[in-house]
Amino acid sequence: MSITKSFEDEFQTLFKYELAPYPLSLFYAIGMRKTQKSAIYDCFQFVNLEIDNTNTTYIIDGGYLLHRVVQDREEIFDAIFEKYVHYVHRHFGHNGIIVFDGYSDYTKNTKVAEQHLRTTKISSSSDVLFDRFMTVPTNRQHANTHNKSLHFNAI
């Protein structure tokens, strides 16, 4: 309000509308609205630059890897882990650091709220004790946040 206020009489007109603690367009009754992520790409302009990547370290989102590395049914964890390593080396070289989100359930941020919405849509699963030679029937073990963190720690 202080930025838009230039005259005292204009200041009075600002109070004609109800003020809210957060932008109402971002939220609805259940929580934060989902957006189409691809819509933001229209805001960026393509720039063609030659970049020297010889001394580059890549920080890779672990959640991104979960969607990029194809996991066959009934595959053992050792083979899955090897696929992750191969994918990172092939696409990012040996200077890659994989980071998995470290948000606890107690953190109040949009990432935790989004994860909570995702996990409530999927039926819960029991805890699994991971071992290098066990087979993984599906990706559903990630519905259980404890299993997901164990899997990430193993990677």
PDB file of N, CA and C in Angstrom, residues 65 69-72 75-89 131-134 136 151-155:
ATOM      1  N   LEU A  65      15.305 -37.292 -10.668  1.00  0.00           N
ATOM      2  CA  LEU A  65      15.856 -38.597 -11.053  1.00  0.00           C
ATOM      3  C   LEU A  65      14.817 -39.708 -10.950  1.00  0.00           C
ATOM      4  N   VAL A  69      14.792 -42.006 -14.362  1.00  0.00           N
ATOM      5  CA  VAL A  69      15.381 -43.346 -14.403  1.00  0.00           C
ATOM      6  C   VAL A  69      14.252 -44.364 -14.454  1.00  0.00           C
ATOM      7  N   VAL A  70      14.238 -45.152 -15.520  1.00  0.00           N
ATOM      8  CA  VAL A  70      13.180 -46.147 -15.707  1.00  0.00           C
ATOM      9  C   VAL A  70      13.486 -47.365 -14.849  1.00  0.00           C
ATOM     10  N   GLN A  71      12.502 -47.748 -14.073  1.00  0.00           N
ATOM     11  CA  GLN A  71      12.655 -48.866 -13.144  1.00  0.00           C
ATOM     12  C   GLN A  71      11.798 -50.027 -13.648  1.00  0.00           C
ATOM     13  N   ASP A  72      12.438 -51.158 -13.950  1.00  0.00           N
ATOM     14  CA  ASP A  72      11.699 -52.335 -14.412  1.00  0.00           C
ATOM     15  C   ASP A  72      11.020 -53.020 -13.237  1.00  0.00           C
ATOM     16  N   GLU A  75      12.767 -55.592 -10.212  1.00  0.00           N
ATOM     17  CA  GLU A  75      14.200 -55.344 -10.340  1.00  0.00           C
ATOM     18  C   GLU A  75      14.805 -55.210  -8.942  1.00  0.00           C
ATOM     19  N   ILE A  76      16.028 -55.719  -8.764  1.00  0.00           N
ATOM     20  CA  ILE A  76      16.647 -55.611  -7.439  1.00  0.00           C
ATOM     21  C   ILE A  76      17.208 -54.196  -7.248  1.00  0.00           C
ATOM     22  N   PHE A  77      17.303 -53.772  -5.993  1.00  0.00           N
ATOM     23  CA  PHE A  77      17.767 -52.425  -5.684  1.00  0.00           C
ATOM     24  C   PHE A  77      19.163 -52.161  -6.216  1.00  0.00           C
ATOM     25  N   ASP A  78      20.026 -53.150  -6.166  1.00  0.00           N
ATOM     26  CA  ASP A  78      21.385 -52.973  -6.664  1.00  0.00           C
ATOM     27  C   ASP A  78      21.370 -52.526  -8.127  1.00  0.00           C
ATOM     28  N   ALA A  79      20.522 -53.135  -8.936  1.00  0.00           N
ATOM     29  CA  ALA A  79      20.406 -52.768 -10.351  1.00  0.00           C
ATOM     30  C   ALA A  79      19.807 -51.372 -10.508  1.00  0.00           C
ATOM     31  N   ILE A  80      18.844 -51.039  -9.657  1.00  0.00           N
ATOM     32  CA  ILE A  80      18.221 -49.711  -9.705  1.00  0.00           C
ATOM     33  C   ILE A  80      19.257 -48.641  -9.364  1.00  0.00           C
ATOM     34  N   PHE A  81      20.030 -48.869  -8.310  1.00  0.00           N
ATOM     35  CA  PHE A  81      21.055 -47.910  -7.914  1.00  0.00           C
ATOM     36  C   PHE A  81      22.072 -47.716  -9.033  1.00  0.00           C
ATOM     37  N   GLU A  82      22.437 -48.823  -9.689  1.00  0.00           N
ATOM     38  CA  GLU A  82      23.389 -48.746 -10.795  1.00  0.00           C
ATOM     39  C   GLU A  82      22.821 -47.902 -11.939  1.00  0.00           C
ATOM     40  N   LYS A  83      21.522 -47.998 -12.176  1.00  0.00           N
ATOM     41  CA  LYS A  83      20.874 -47.179 -13.211  1.00  0.00           C
ATOM     42  C   LYS A  83      20.950 -45.693 -12.865  1.00  0.00           C
ATOM     43  N   TYR A  84      20.745 -45.370 -11.585  1.00  0.00           N
ATOM     44  CA  TYR A  84      20.849 -43.968 -11.159  1.00  0.00           C
ATOM     45  C   TYR A  84      22.256 -43.436 -11.425  1.00  0.00           C
ATOM     46  N   VAL A  85      23.262 -44.198 -11.030  1.00  0.00           N
ATOM     47  CA  VAL A  85      24.654 -43.780 -11.216  1.00  0.00           C
ATOM     48  C   VAL A  85      24.955 -43.610 -12.701  1.00  0.00           C
ATOM     49  N   HIS A  86      24.536 -44.574 -13.516  1.00  0.00           N
ATOM     50  CA  HIS A  86      24.779 -44.515 -14.955  1.00  0.00           C
ATOM     51  C   HIS A  86      24.100 -43.284 -15.566  1.00  0.00           C
ATOM     52  N   TYR A  87      22.858 -43.008 -15.178  1.00  0.00           N
ATOM     53  CA  TYR A  87      22.122 -41.856 -15.712  1.00  0.00           C
ATOM     54  C   TYR A  87      22.838 -40.548 -15.370  1.00  0.00           C
ATOM     55  N   VAL A  88      23.243 -40.405 -14.114  1.00  0.00           N
ATOM     56  CA  VAL A  88      23.920 -39.171 -13.686  1.00  0.00           C
ATOM     57  C   VAL A  88      25.244 -39.006 -14.425  1.00  0.00           C
ATOM     58  N   HIS A  89      26.028 -40.063 -14.543  1.00  0.00           N
ATOM     59  CA  HIS A  89      27.318 -39.970 -15.236  1.00  0.00           C
ATOM     60  C   HIS A  89      27.125 -39.654 -16.716  1.00  0.00           C
ATOM     61  N   ASP A 131      17.304 -53.661   1.186  1.00  0.00           N
ATOM     62  CA  ASP A 131      18.548 -54.400   1.105  1.00  0.00           C
ATOM     63  C   ASP A 131      18.928 -54.440  -0.370  1.00  0.00           C
ATOM     64  N   ARG A 132      20.195 -54.511  -0.667  1.00  0.00           N
ATOM     65  CA  ARG A 132      20.688 -54.389  -2.047  1.00  0.00           C
ATOM     66  C   ARG A 132      20.101 -55.418  -2.995  1.00  0.00           C
ATOM     67  N   PHE A 133      19.722 -56.596  -2.482  1.00  0.00           N
ATOM     68  CA  PHE A 133      19.325 -57.684  -3.369  1.00  0.00           C
ATOM     69  C   PHE A 133      17.827 -57.966  -3.363  1.00  0.00           C
ATOM     70  N   MET A 134      17.056 -57.138  -2.674  1.00  0.00           N
ATOM     71  CA  MET A 134      15.612 -57.364  -2.683  1.00  0.00           C
ATOM     72  C   MET A 134      15.013 -56.796  -3.963  1.00  0.00           C
ATOM     73  N   VAL A 136      11.948 -54.953  -6.133  1.00  0.00           N
ATOM     74  CA  VAL A 136      10.984 -53.885  -5.889  1.00  0.00           C
ATOM     75  C   VAL A 136       9.817 -54.096  -6.839  1.00  0.00           C
ATOM     76  N   HIS A 151      14.984 -45.162   0.847  1.00  0.00           N
ATOM     77  CA  HIS A 151      15.420 -45.366  -0.531  1.00  0.00           C
ATOM     78  C   HIS A 151      16.423 -44.279  -0.923  1.00  0.00           C
ATOM     79  N   PHE A 152      16.118 -43.023  -0.602  1.00  0.00           N
ATOM     80  CA  PHE A 152      17.008 -41.917  -0.938  1.00  0.00           C
ATOM     81  C   PHE A 152      18.344 -42.047  -0.223  1.00  0.00           C
ATOM     82  N   ASN A 153      18.313 -42.442   1.032  1.00  0.00           N
ATOM     83  CA  ASN A 153      19.558 -42.606   1.778  1.00  0.00           C
ATOM     84  C   ASN A 153      20.415 -43.706   1.176  1.00  0.00           C
ATOM     85  N   ALA A 154      19.765 -44.755   0.677  1.00  0.00           N
ATOM     86  CA  ALA A 154      20.508 -45.849   0.067  1.00  0.00           C
ATOM     87  C   ALA A 154      21.166 -45.404  -1.237  1.00  0.00           C
ATOM     88  N   ILE A 155      20.475 -44.543  -1.983  1.00  0.00           N
ATOM     89  CA  ILE A 155      21.035 -44.028  -3.242  1.00  0.00           C
ATOM     90  C   ILE A 155      22.213 -43.130  -2.928  1.00  0.00           C
TER      91      ILE A 155
END
